[in-house]
Every structure is written in C-alpha cells, then in structure tokens.
Amino acid sequence: MGRNRAAPLILLFALSSLGTLLQAAPLVTAPSGTYRGIAADGGVLAFKGIRYADAPVGEFRWQPPRPPARPAGAISPPEDATAYGPSCLQPAHTPVPTSGTGAAPPTSEDCLFLNIWTKDFRGQDGTAATPRPVMVYLHGGGFLTGSGRIAGEILASMDVVLVSMNYRLGPLGFMAHPALPGTVANFGLLDMIAALDWVRDNIRAFGGDPGNVTVFGVSAGGQAVNMLMVSPLAAGRFHRAIAQSGYAGWALPRASSAPSPAPLAANFGPAESAEAISETLLARLGSAGSATAERLRQLDGQALVDAVRGFQMPIVDGSSLPEEPGFLFMRGRQAAVPFMTGGNSFEGSVMPQSGIDAATFTGMLGTDFSTLQALYARDFSVSPDLGIARLFGDYRYLVSARLLASSMAAVGQDAWLYYVDLAPSQRRSGWAGTPHGYDLALLFDTDRDAGMATRQVGERMRRYWVRFAAQGNPDTPGLAAWPSCCTATDRWLVFGDGDTLQTAVLKEKLDLLLDRHARRLRRD
C-alpha cells in the first residue's frame, strides 16, 4: 500500500469525474517536498501554510531567513497544506485584516509560510500543461499588521498561479540597534526575497512559470514592491511589478550604516535615526540602555510589536535598502522590468492610523502649507480635517506613483499609471473619495455590499492586472485602452463609473509635492 501511495511524482487525483476531481485532495511533489492541498472555489486548487523558511525565533530573531530543515531519509510523507499557517505577530489591539476570509487568525513569531492557488495544470494527456504566469501578492498593513490570507482563487481562476506570504512585521521585521550585528535592518524584506527564491525553485510543480513572476501589493505591500525594485538582494527574482499605493517618496528612518550625506527629513531637518527609534521603543518596555543582542532576543515578541506607535517604517540600511526607493528610481537604480503603479482618490482616509496628526503634518509642510492649502481649497472649504487628510494622502501615495512611473524610462522600461476614483452608490454620501486600500477589495471582490457596477470595476481591474502579468502590458482587448504613461505625456487610466484615459491627473498639486521631494536633496 505504501508503494501505491508514493508512486505518482507530480499530481495525484482520485479522478473519475469532474465532481470527484473537485473533492479529491490534490498532492503535488516539488523540489522542497510533497504537499497535500484542497479544492477551492472555481476549480482552483489551494495549498496553504507551506513553510518557506525556518522559524525566526530565539537566536534566529533578527537574522536572515534560513531554508526549512528537511527530514533525513529518501522520501518524506506528504505535508498537510490545507490550512493557513499562523500570521506574524502584530499589535494585540489591532484587528488582523482577513480580506473577508473569516475571523482573525492565530499569530506567532514562527510565521514564515506561503500559500498557492492554481488551476489543474495537466494537459489532456495527463502531462504538465504550459506553465502559467505567477503573481506573488505582498500584503499591506503598515508593516505592522496583515497576512497572506486572501481570496486567492479569484485571480487563480483567471489562469495565473497566485502566491501569498507572511513576512516578519513590526520591530521583529524592521529593526536597527547598535547591539545587533551586521548592517541589514529590513528582515521582513529578506523574508520576501526568501519566499521569491522558494517560488523560483518550486512553482513549476504547481503549474507556474518561474520565468514570469509578477510581484504586487497594496499600501505597505506596494511599498514592499518598491523596495524589491531597488534592493540589490532581490535582483532577478521577479519580472514585472505592480505597486499599489506605495510611498516611495516618503522620508524613511536611516541606520548608522546608511550612506551619507543623507536626504533631509520631510520637514527639511535632519533625517530620523533608526537606532534612536529602537531606543524609544525599548524605553516603552523598560529595556533601553546597554542592551545586548542576547537580551534583545529574550524580549517578549508580542510586547515588542505592541510598543509601536503608528505604522512600522522600513529602514534605509545601506545594504538591503541602499537608499529611499524614490531617490534610487530617480538615479536609474531600479529593476528594469515593466512597472504599474497608482493610487486612490482619498488615500488620506488612512491618516488616523499613521501616527501622524494634523499639527505634526502641517508643521512638516512648513512654509509650503499656505500654498498647498490654496490648491486644496475645495476640500478645506468643507473642513480643515478633510483638507489635511486629502493632502496627506496625495503626498504620501500619489506622489510616489507619478515619481516612480516617470523614472522608468531611465532603465528603458515602460510604466503604466492608474487612479481609482469611485464609491459604491450606497456610500457616496459618506465617502470623500475612494479610500486607501479599497482597490484591494475591488481586486479580490471582497466588498459584498458593493453594487454590481462597483464589482464590475473590480472585474475589469483583474483583467488588466492578469494581462499585465501575462504580457508585461496591461492594455486588454475589449477594455478601455491603457497606453504607457510617460513617453509622451502624463497619462493615467482612471477607474470610476466608466474607465477613462486622462492626462495630468492632479498635476498642479503633485508638481508642488514632487518639488518638495526633490528639495530634500538640496543642502544650501
């Protein structure tokens, strides 16, 4: 009986009819092991909770991820891949986003797991079919919350292989402290790279093409895409990129190993020290001072993430992240791959979670505030809070989109810009625009209260995204034309009640905000 169970090497199904296929437990044998998955909706197979790196705990906290230990022996039994692994530790007071997939999941410092959704990839003769494009989703959540628990079958049903992952969050994932050896501070970024290595080595067994990998993500996930685009450690790991509401132009803290001279902070003062941030964090735990690496690794992980205020910021450490992504794009130091990026019309909805209040933000803008207030007069006339929030969202997210897209010509690649400006009909009286992160709900069809017209916007977005993953160009037959943005003019595809190509979206506002970004390099 043991020989009968171990004989097939690629995919085992109890197959006599379509109904049997959908109910059978699929087995896939990849270089890293054999995995038993489950049948998901839409004829999609799901393999969840696959370990791509060993537990980063104990002495391995704040260390690069290590390949999973494999049991000795010629053949190991199939691993259960029917349930998600634990999400990474995140603040206990913050609900963990689940993208509509159920209750908040368990969390653990041992969290480096990925998930795969794929359609049956055998040809009619039982052999492997043509490999499909791979889309690797990087979750958002301010680098402090979130997980790879998504409705992956939505995109996988459109003939791509969809991968999601967990990566270390908060100070467990992004930490610079004098007691820690080495120069790397972005351990969460190293986790993403390790997951991409796992995909490269194993995804063919799941029907994916390791030579056609698209990374994409929203918010912190979009910023993670931007970081991968400029990290020398990620070179060659992906072939297309989609950064949704990333913030590559936002000032980042810097480790002592970062290059100098440093860009100025957003208020044109000295750049923020990542080591100083870590000392402030430890002071909240009563552990500041002459901490050793051993003592730091003995701190309670949950207490560490609970001590963060606002979002967790990635760190310019000079090695995993050589400089802020926006400045590296301007210098032509990004990956030469097709690139999509954009944002939403009311990104500022996220401001209350950012840890930056109105007074701090207006102080950051300094003498530019009065000019910007005039440009945003319509919002300020409704309320000062709305004006500040709208300005914050455009400065943090839409500046990034235009800056990065306009820089791609320096590496000989096209770029595509988008802007989401819609609200479901039942929410138009309460929404000031499309809030931060709503494009995620559109892509994965998780807003069940949205009307059909809004859900159709999500369907069109999915078609563009999948086309981009397959062809390196989102322009899709049967949908509104979407040419690249920046070879001739500033062109954006605007998703709304009807998708339209528009030029110079928010041009006057973004011009001034981009000038502020450039002025951070000046040292008069």
Coordinates of C-alpha atoms in Angstrom, one line a residue:
M1 CA 0.0 0.0 0.0
G2 CA 2.9 2.4 0.8
R3 CA 4.3 1.9 -2.7
N4 CA 0.9 2.7 -4.3
R5 CA 0.6 6.0 -2.4
A6 CA 4.1 7.2 -3.2
A7 CA 4.3 6.3 -6.9
P8 CA 3.0 9.4 -8.7
L9 CA 5.6 12.2 -8.8
I10 CA 3.7 15.3 -9.9
L11 CA 0.0 15.3 -9.1
L12 CA -2.3 12.6 -7.6
F13 CA -6.1 12.7 -8.0
A14 CA -8.8 10.2 -7.5
L15 CA -10.1 11.0 -10.9
S16 CA -13.2 9.6 -12.4
S17 CA -15.4 12.6 -12.9
L18 CA -15.3 16.4 -12.5
G19 CA -17.1 16.1 -9.2
T20 CA -14.6 13.6 -7.9
L21 CA -11.8 15.9 -9.1
L22 CA -13.1 18.9 -7.1
Q23 CA -13.5 16.8 -3.9
A24 CA -10.2 14.9 -4.1
A25 CA -7.2 16.0 -2.1
P26 CA -4.5 17.0 -4.6
L27 CA -0.9 16.1 -4.0
V28 CA 2.0 18.0 -5.5
T29 CA 5.6 16.9 -5.3
A30 CA 8.0 19.8 -5.7
P31 CA 11.8 20.0 -5.0
S32 CA 11.1 21.1 -1.5
G33 CA 8.7 18.3 -0.7
T34 CA 5.2 16.8 -1.3
Y35 CA 2.2 18.8 -0.3
R36 CA -1.5 17.8 0.2
G37 CA -3.8 20.7 -0.7
I38 CA -7.6 21.2 -1.0
A39 CA -10.0 22.1 -3.7
A40 CA -11.1 25.8 -3.6
D41 CA -13.9 27.6 -5.5
G42 CA -13.9 27.9 -9.3
G43 CA -12.0 24.7 -10.0
V44 CA -8.9 26.1 -8.2
L45 CA -6.6 24.0 -6.0
A46 CA -5.2 25.6 -2.9
F47 CA -2.0 24.8 -1.0
K48 CA -1.8 26.7 2.2
G49 CA 0.6 27.1 5.1
I50 CA 3.7 25.9 3.2
R51 CA 6.8 26.7 5.2
Y52 CA 9.3 28.6 3.0
A53 CA 11.8 29.4 5.8
D54 CA 12.6 28.1 9.3
A55 CA 11.2 29.7 12.4
P56 CA 12.9 33.1 13.0
V57 CA 12.8 32.7 16.8
G58 CA 15.3 32.6 19.7
E59 CA 18.8 33.1 18.5
F60 CA 17.4 33.5 14.9
R61 CA 15.4 36.6 15.7
W62 CA 16.8 39.5 13.6
Q63 CA 18.7 37.0 11.5
P64 CA 18.3 36.4 7.7
P65 CA 15.7 33.7 7.0
R66 CA 17.1 30.1 6.7
P67 CA 15.8 27.4 4.4
P68 CA 13.4 25.0 6.0
A69 CA 15.0 22.0 7.6
R70 CA 14.2 18.8 5.7
P71 CA 13.8 15.5 7.4
A72 CA 16.5 12.9 6.7
G73 CA 15.7 10.0 4.5
A74 CA 14.9 9.4 0.9
I75 CA 11.2 10.1 0.9
S76 CA 9.3 12.1 3.5
P77 CA 5.5 11.8 3.9
P78 CA 3.2 14.5 2.3
E79 CA 2.9 17.7 4.3
D80 CA -0.5 19.0 5.1
A81 CA -1.1 22.2 3.1
T82 CA -4.8 22.5 3.7
A83 CA -4.8 25.4 6.3
Y84 CA -3.0 28.7 6.7
G85 CA 0.0 28.9 8.9
P86 CA 0.0 31.4 11.8
S87 CA 0.1 35.1 10.9
C88 CA 3.1 37.1 12.1
L89 CA 2.9 38.8 15.5
Q90 CA 1.1 42.1 15.3
P91 CA -0.4 44.5 17.9
A92 CA -3.0 42.8 20.0
H93 CA -5.2 45.8 20.0
T94 CA -5.4 45.9 16.2
P95 CA -7.8 43.6 14.4
V96 CA -5.9 41.4 11.8
P97 CA -7.2 42.0 8.3
T98 CA -8.6 38.8 6.8
S99 CA -9.8 40.1 3.4
G100 CA -13.2 38.6 4.1
T101 CA -11.8 35.1 4.8
G102 CA -13.1 34.7 8.3
A103 CA -12.1 35.5 11.9
A104 CA -8.7 36.9 12.9
P105 CA -6.1 34.2 12.7
P106 CA -3.7 33.0 15.3
T107 CA -0.4 34.8 15.4
S108 CA 3.1 33.6 16.1
E109 CA 6.7 34.7 15.7
D110 CA 7.1 31.4 13.8
C111 CA 5.2 32.7 10.8
L112 CA 7.1 32.3 7.5
F113 CA 4.6 30.5 5.5
L114 CA 3.2 31.0 2.0
N115 CA 0.1 29.9 0.1
I116 CA -0.6 28.9 -3.5
W117 CA -3.7 28.8 -5.6
T118 CA -3.6 27.2 -9.0
K119 CA -5.9 25.6 -11.5
D120 CA -5.5 22.0 -12.6
F121 CA -2.3 22.2 -14.8
R122 CA -2.3 18.9 -16.5
G123 CA -2.8 18.6 -20.2
Q124 CA -5.4 16.3 -21.7
D125 CA -2.8 13.5 -22.0
G126 CA -2.0 13.8 -18.3
T127 CA 1.3 15.6 -18.7
A128 CA 2.1 19.0 -17.4
A129 CA 0.4 21.8 -19.4
T130 CA 2.0 25.1 -20.5
P131 CA 3.1 26.9 -17.3
R132 CA 1.1 29.9 -16.2
P133 CA 2.2 33.4 -15.2
V134 CA 2.9 33.7 -11.4
M135 CA 1.5 36.6 -9.3
V136 CA 3.1 37.0 -5.9
Y137 CA 1.0 39.1 -3.5
L138 CA 2.7 41.1 -0.7
H139 CA 0.2 42.1 1.9
G140 CA -0.2 45.6 3.4
G141 CA -0.9 46.7 6.9
G142 CA 1.7 49.4 7.7
F143 CA 4.4 46.7 8.0
L144 CA 2.7 46.1 11.4
T145 CA -0.5 44.1 10.6
G146 CA -1.8 41.8 7.9
S147 CA -1.2 38.4 6.5
G148 CA -1.3 36.3 3.3
R149 CA -4.9 35.2 4.0
I150 CA -6.6 36.4 0.8
A151 CA -9.2 35.1 -1.6
G152 CA -6.5 33.8 -3.9
E153 CA -8.9 31.7 -6.0
I154 CA -10.3 34.9 -7.5
L155 CA -7.2 35.6 -9.6
A156 CA -6.1 32.0 -9.9
S157 CA -9.3 31.2 -11.7
M158 CA -8.1 33.6 -14.5
D159 CA -5.2 31.3 -15.5
V160 CA -2.4 32.6 -13.2
V161 CA -0.8 30.9 -10.3
L162 CA -1.3 33.1 -7.2
V163 CA 1.1 33.1 -4.3
S164 CA 0.7 35.0 -1.0
M165 CA 3.1 35.0 2.0
N166 CA 3.6 36.2 5.5
Y167 CA 6.7 38.2 6.4
R168 CA 8.0 39.4 9.8
L169 CA 6.3 42.6 10.9
G170 CA 6.9 45.5 13.3
P171 CA 10.3 45.7 15.0
L172 CA 10.7 41.9 14.6
G173 CA 10.9 42.6 10.8
F174 CA 12.4 46.1 10.8
M175 CA 15.0 46.9 13.5
A176 CA 18.3 48.7 13.7
H177 CA 20.0 48.7 17.1
P178 CA 23.7 49.1 17.9
A179 CA 23.8 45.7 19.7
L180 CA 22.6 43.8 16.6
P181 CA 25.4 42.6 14.4
G182 CA 25.5 43.2 10.6
T183 CA 24.1 46.0 8.6
V184 CA 20.7 44.6 7.5
A185 CA 17.7 46.1 9.3
N186 CA 14.9 45.0 6.9
F187 CA 14.4 41.4 7.9
G188 CA 10.9 41.4 6.6
L189 CA 12.3 42.3 3.2
L190 CA 14.7 39.4 3.4
D191 CA 11.7 37.2 4.1
M192 CA 10.0 38.3 0.9
I193 CA 13.2 37.6 -1.1
A194 CA 13.4 34.1 0.5
A195 CA 9.8 33.4 -0.5
L196 CA 10.6 34.5 -4.0
D197 CA 13.5 32.1 -4.0
W198 CA 11.2 29.3 -2.9
V199 CA 8.8 30.3 -5.8
R200 CA 11.7 30.2 -8.3
D201 CA 12.7 26.8 -7.2
N202 CA 9.3 25.1 -6.7
I203 CA 6.5 26.9 -8.5
R204 CA 6.9 24.9 -11.7
A205 CA 5.5 21.8 -9.8
F206 CA 2.3 23.8 -9.2
G207 CA 1.9 24.8 -12.8
G208 CA 3.6 28.2 -12.6
D209 CA 6.3 29.7 -14.8
P210 CA 9.4 30.6 -12.7
G211 CA 10.5 32.8 -15.6
N212 CA 7.4 35.0 -15.4
V213 CA 6.8 36.3 -11.9
T214 CA 4.9 39.4 -11.0
V215 CA 5.1 41.0 -7.6
F216 CA 2.2 43.2 -6.5
G217 CA 0.8 44.6 -3.3
V218 CA -1.2 47.4 -1.7
S219 CA -0.1 50.1 0.8
A220 CA 2.8 48.6 2.7
G221 CA 2.7 45.8 0.1
G222 CA 3.1 48.4 -2.6
Q223 CA 6.0 49.9 -0.7
A224 CA 7.4 46.4 -0.5
V225 CA 7.3 46.2 -4.2
N226 CA 9.1 49.5 -4.5
M227 CA 11.8 48.2 -2.1
L228 CA 12.2 45.0 -4.1
M229 CA 12.6 47.1 -7.2
V230 CA 15.7 48.8 -5.7
S231 CA 17.2 46.2 -3.4
P232 CA 20.3 44.6 -4.9
L233 CA 19.5 41.5 -2.8
A234 CA 16.2 41.0 -4.9
A235 CA 17.9 41.2 -8.3
G236 CA 16.5 38.7 -10.8
R237 CA 13.8 37.4 -8.5
F238 CA 10.8 38.8 -10.5
H239 CA 9.9 40.0 -14.0
R240 CA 7.1 42.5 -13.6
A241 CA 5.9 44.7 -10.7
I242 CA 2.7 46.4 -9.6
A243 CA 3.0 48.9 -6.7
Q244 CA -0.5 49.9 -5.4
S245 CA -0.5 52.9 -3.1
G246 CA 3.2 52.6 -2.2
Y247 CA 5.0 55.5 -0.7
A248 CA 8.5 55.6 -2.3
G249 CA 8.8 59.3 -1.9
W250 CA 8.1 59.3 1.9
A251 CA 11.1 60.0 4.2
L252 CA 12.4 56.9 5.9
P253 CA 14.5 56.4 9.0
R254 CA 18.1 55.6 8.5
A255 CA 20.5 53.2 10.2
S256 CA 24.1 54.3 11.0
S257 CA 25.2 52.0 8.1
A258 CA 23.1 54.1 5.6
P259 CA 25.1 56.2 3.0
S260 CA 25.8 59.8 3.6
P261 CA 25.1 62.6 3.1
A262 CA 21.5 61.7 3.9
P263 CA 18.5 63.4 2.3
L264 CA 16.7 65.8 4.6
A265 CA 13.7 64.7 6.5
A266 CA 10.2 65.7 5.3
N267 CA 10.4 68.9 7.3
F268 CA 13.9 69.6 5.9
G269 CA 15.5 68.8 9.2
P270 CA 18.0 66.0 9.8
A271 CA 16.9 62.5 8.8
E272 CA 15.4 60.3 11.5
S273 CA 17.7 57.8 13.2
A274 CA 16.5 54.2 13.1
E275 CA 18.7 53.4 16.2
A276 CA 17.0 56.3 18.1
I277 CA 13.6 54.8 17.1
S278 CA 14.6 51.4 18.5
E279 CA 15.8 53.0 21.8
T280 CA 12.5 54.8 22.1
L281 CA 10.7 51.5 21.5
L282 CA 12.8 49.7 24.1
A283 CA 12.2 52.5 26.6
R284 CA 8.5 51.8 26.4
L285 CA 9.4 48.3 27.5
G286 CA 11.7 49.4 30.3
S287 CA 14.7 47.9 28.3
A288 CA 16.5 50.9 27.0
G289 CA 20.2 51.4 27.6
S290 CA 23.1 49.0 27.3
A291 CA 21.1 46.1 25.9
T292 CA 23.0 43.2 24.3
A293 CA 21.9 41.2 21.3
E294 CA 21.2 38.2 23.6
R295 CA 18.9 40.3 25.9
L296 CA 17.1 41.8 22.9
R297 CA 16.4 38.3 21.6
Q298 CA 14.9 37.4 25.0
L299 CA 12.3 40.2 24.9
D300 CA 8.7 39.2 24.5
G301 CA 7.8 39.4 20.8
Q302 CA 4.3 40.5 21.4
A303 CA 5.4 43.3 23.7
L304 CA 7.8 44.5 21.0
V305 CA 5.1 44.9 18.4
D306 CA 2.6 46.3 20.9
A307 CA 5.1 49.1 21.7
V308 CA 4.9 50.5 18.1
R309 CA 3.0 53.8 17.6
G310 CA 1.6 54.4 14.2
F311 CA 3.0 52.4 11.3
Q312 CA 6.2 50.5 11.3
M313 CA 8.6 52.1 8.8
P314 CA 11.2 50.2 6.7
I315 CA 14.8 51.4 7.2
V316 CA 17.5 52.7 4.8
D317 CA 20.3 50.4 6.0
G318 CA 22.7 50.7 3.0
S319 CA 22.6 47.0 2.2
S320 CA 19.1 45.5 1.9
L321 CA 17.7 49.0 1.1
P322 CA 20.6 51.2 -0.1
E323 CA 18.6 54.4 -0.1
E324 CA 15.0 55.6 -0.2
P325 CA 13.3 54.0 -3.2
G326 CA 12.2 57.3 -4.7
F327 CA 15.7 58.6 -4.9
L328 CA 17.0 55.3 -6.3
F329 CA 14.4 55.4 -9.0
M330 CA 15.4 59.0 -9.9
R331 CA 19.0 57.7 -10.3
G332 CA 18.0 54.8 -12.5
R333 CA 18.9 52.2 -9.9
Q334 CA 15.6 50.2 -10.1
A335 CA 15.0 46.8 -11.7
A336 CA 14.5 47.1 -15.5
V337 CA 11.1 45.4 -15.6
P338 CA 7.6 46.6 -16.7
F339 CA 6.0 48.6 -13.9
M340 CA 2.5 49.6 -12.9
T341 CA 1.6 51.9 -10.1
G342 CA -1.1 54.2 -8.9
G343 CA -3.4 55.1 -6.0
N344 CA -6.9 56.2 -4.9
S345 CA -8.7 59.5 -4.7
F346 CA -8.9 59.6 -0.9
E347 CA -5.8 57.9 0.3
G348 CA -5.9 60.2 3.3
S349 CA -8.5 58.0 4.9
V350 CA -5.6 56.1 6.4
M351 CA -4.2 59.2 8.2
P352 CA -5.7 58.3 11.7
Q353 CA -3.8 55.0 11.7
S354 CA -0.5 56.5 10.5
G355 CA 0.5 58.0 13.9
I356 CA 0.8 61.5 12.2
D357 CA -1.7 64.0 13.5
A358 CA -2.8 67.2 11.7
A359 CA -0.5 69.5 13.7
T360 CA 2.6 67.4 13.0
F361 CA 1.8 67.1 9.3
T362 CA 1.2 70.8 8.8
G363 CA 4.4 71.5 10.7
M364 CA 6.2 69.1 8.4
L365 CA 5.0 71.2 5.4
G366 CA 6.3 74.4 6.8
T367 CA 6.1 77.4 4.5
D368 CA 4.6 75.3 1.7
F369 CA 1.4 74.8 3.7
S370 CA -0.3 78.0 2.7
T371 CA 0.3 77.4 -1.0
L372 CA -0.9 73.8 -0.7
Q373 CA -4.0 74.9 1.3
A374 CA -4.9 77.2 -1.6
L375 CA -4.5 74.3 -4.1
Y376 CA -6.8 72.1 -1.9
A377 CA -9.2 75.0 -1.2
R378 CA -12.2 72.9 -2.2
D379 CA -11.5 70.3 0.5
F380 CA -10.5 72.9 3.1
S381 CA -13.8 74.7 2.5
V382 CA -15.7 71.5 3.5
S383 CA -13.5 71.1 6.7
P384 CA -9.9 71.6 7.7
D385 CA -9.7 67.9 8.6
L386 CA -10.8 66.9 5.1
G387 CA -8.2 69.2 3.5
I388 CA -5.4 67.9 5.7
A389 CA -6.4 64.3 5.1
R390 CA -6.6 64.7 1.3
L391 CA -3.3 66.5 1.2
F392 CA -1.7 63.8 3.3
G393 CA -2.9 61.0 1.1
D394 CA -1.8 62.6 -2.1
Y395 CA 1.6 63.5 -0.6
R396 CA 2.2 60.0 0.8
Y397 CA 0.9 57.8 -2.0
L398 CA 0.1 59.6 -5.3
V399 CA 3.5 61.5 -5.4
S400 CA 5.1 58.0 -5.2
A401 CA 3.1 56.8 -8.2
R402 CA 4.0 59.7 -10.5
L403 CA 7.6 59.9 -9.4
L404 CA 8.3 56.2 -10.0
A405 CA 6.4 55.9 -13.2
S406 CA 8.2 58.9 -14.7
S407 CA 11.5 57.4 -13.7
M408 CA 11.2 54.1 -15.5
A409 CA 12.4 55.5 -18.9
A410 CA 15.8 55.8 -17.3
V411 CA 16.1 52.0 -17.4
G412 CA 14.4 51.6 -20.7
Q413 CA 11.1 50.3 -19.4
D414 CA 7.5 51.4 -19.9
A415 CA 5.3 52.2 -17.0
W416 CA 1.5 52.5 -16.5
L417 CA -0.3 54.8 -14.1
Y418 CA -3.8 54.3 -12.7
Y419 CA -6.1 56.3 -10.4
V420 CA -9.2 54.9 -8.7
D421 CA -12.0 57.4 -8.2
L422 CA -15.2 55.8 -7.3
A423 CA -17.5 55.0 -4.4
P424 CA -20.2 52.4 -4.2
S425 CA -23.6 54.1 -4.8
Q426 CA -24.8 53.3 -1.2
R427 CA -21.7 55.0 0.3
R428 CA -21.4 58.2 -1.8
S429 CA -22.9 60.4 0.9
G430 CA -20.3 59.2 3.4
W431 CA -17.1 58.8 1.4
A432 CA -14.9 61.7 0.3
G433 CA -13.5 59.5 -2.5
T434 CA -12.0 56.1 -2.9
P435 CA -10.4 55.3 0.5
H436 CA -6.9 53.9 1.0
G437 CA -6.9 50.1 0.3
Y438 CA -10.2 49.9 -1.4
D439 CA -8.5 48.7 -4.6
L440 CA -7.7 45.5 -2.7
A441 CA -11.4 44.9 -2.1
L442 CA -12.0 45.5 -5.7
L443 CA -9.3 43.2 -6.9
F444 CA -10.4 40.3 -4.7
D445 CA -14.1 41.0 -4.8
T446 CA -14.5 41.1 -1.0
D447 CA -16.9 44.1 -0.7
R448 CA -20.1 42.1 -0.8
D449 CA -22.2 45.2 -0.1
A450 CA -21.0 46.9 -3.2
G451 CA -23.4 47.2 -6.2
M452 CA -22.9 45.4 -9.4
A453 CA -21.4 48.5 -11.1
T454 CA -18.6 48.7 -8.5
R455 CA -18.0 45.0 -8.6
Q456 CA -17.6 45.2 -12.4
V457 CA -14.9 47.8 -11.9
G458 CA -13.0 45.1 -9.9
E459 CA -13.6 42.6 -12.6
R460 CA -12.0 45.0 -15.2
M461 CA -9.1 45.7 -12.8
R462 CA -8.5 41.9 -12.5
R463 CA -8.4 41.6 -16.3
Y464 CA -5.9 44.4 -16.6
W465 CA -3.7 43.0 -13.8
V466 CA -3.7 39.5 -15.2
R467 CA -3.0 40.7 -18.7
F468 CA 0.0 42.7 -17.3
A469 CA 1.3 39.6 -15.5
A470 CA 1.0 37.5 -18.7
Q471 CA 2.2 40.0 -21.3
G472 CA 4.1 42.8 -19.4
N473 CA 1.5 45.3 -20.7
P474 CA -2.0 45.8 -19.2
D475 CA -3.7 47.0 -22.4
T476 CA -6.5 44.5 -22.8
P477 CA -8.7 43.8 -25.8
G478 CA -12.3 44.8 -25.1
L479 CA -11.5 47.2 -22.3
A480 CA -10.5 50.9 -22.4
A481 CA -7.1 51.5 -24.0
W482 CA -4.3 51.8 -21.5
P483 CA -1.1 53.1 -23.1
S484 CA 2.1 53.6 -21.1
C485 CA 2.1 56.8 -19.1
C486 CA 5.2 58.8 -19.6
T487 CA 6.9 58.5 -23.0
A488 CA 4.7 61.3 -24.4
T489 CA 2.6 62.7 -21.6
D490 CA 1.4 62.2 -18.1
R491 CA -1.4 59.6 -18.8
W492 CA -3.4 57.8 -16.1
L493 CA -6.2 55.2 -16.5
V494 CA -8.9 56.4 -14.2
F495 CA -11.2 53.7 -12.8
G496 CA -14.6 55.0 -12.0
D497 CA -18.2 54.6 -13.2
G498 CA -16.5 54.3 -16.6
D499 CA -12.8 53.8 -17.1
T500 CA -11.2 56.7 -19.0
L501 CA -7.7 57.7 -20.0
Q502 CA -6.9 61.1 -18.6
T503 CA -3.8 63.3 -18.7
A504 CA -2.2 65.3 -15.9
V505 CA -4.2 63.9 -13.0
L506 CA -3.8 66.3 -10.0
K507 CA -0.9 67.9 -11.9
E508 CA -0.6 71.2 -10.1
K509 CA -0.8 69.6 -6.7
L510 CA 1.6 66.8 -7.5
D511 CA 4.1 69.1 -9.2
L512 CA 4.5 71.1 -5.9
L513 CA 4.6 68.0 -3.8
L514 CA 7.2 66.4 -6.1
D515 CA 9.2 69.6 -5.9
R516 CA 9.3 69.2 -2.1
H517 CA 10.6 65.7 -2.6
A518 CA 13.4 67.0 -4.8
R519 CA 14.3 69.8 -2.4
R520 CA 15.1 67.2 0.3
L521 CA 18.4 66.6 -1.6
R522 CA 19.4 70.3 -1.5
R523 CA 21.8 71.4 1.1
D524 CA 22.1 75.2 0.7

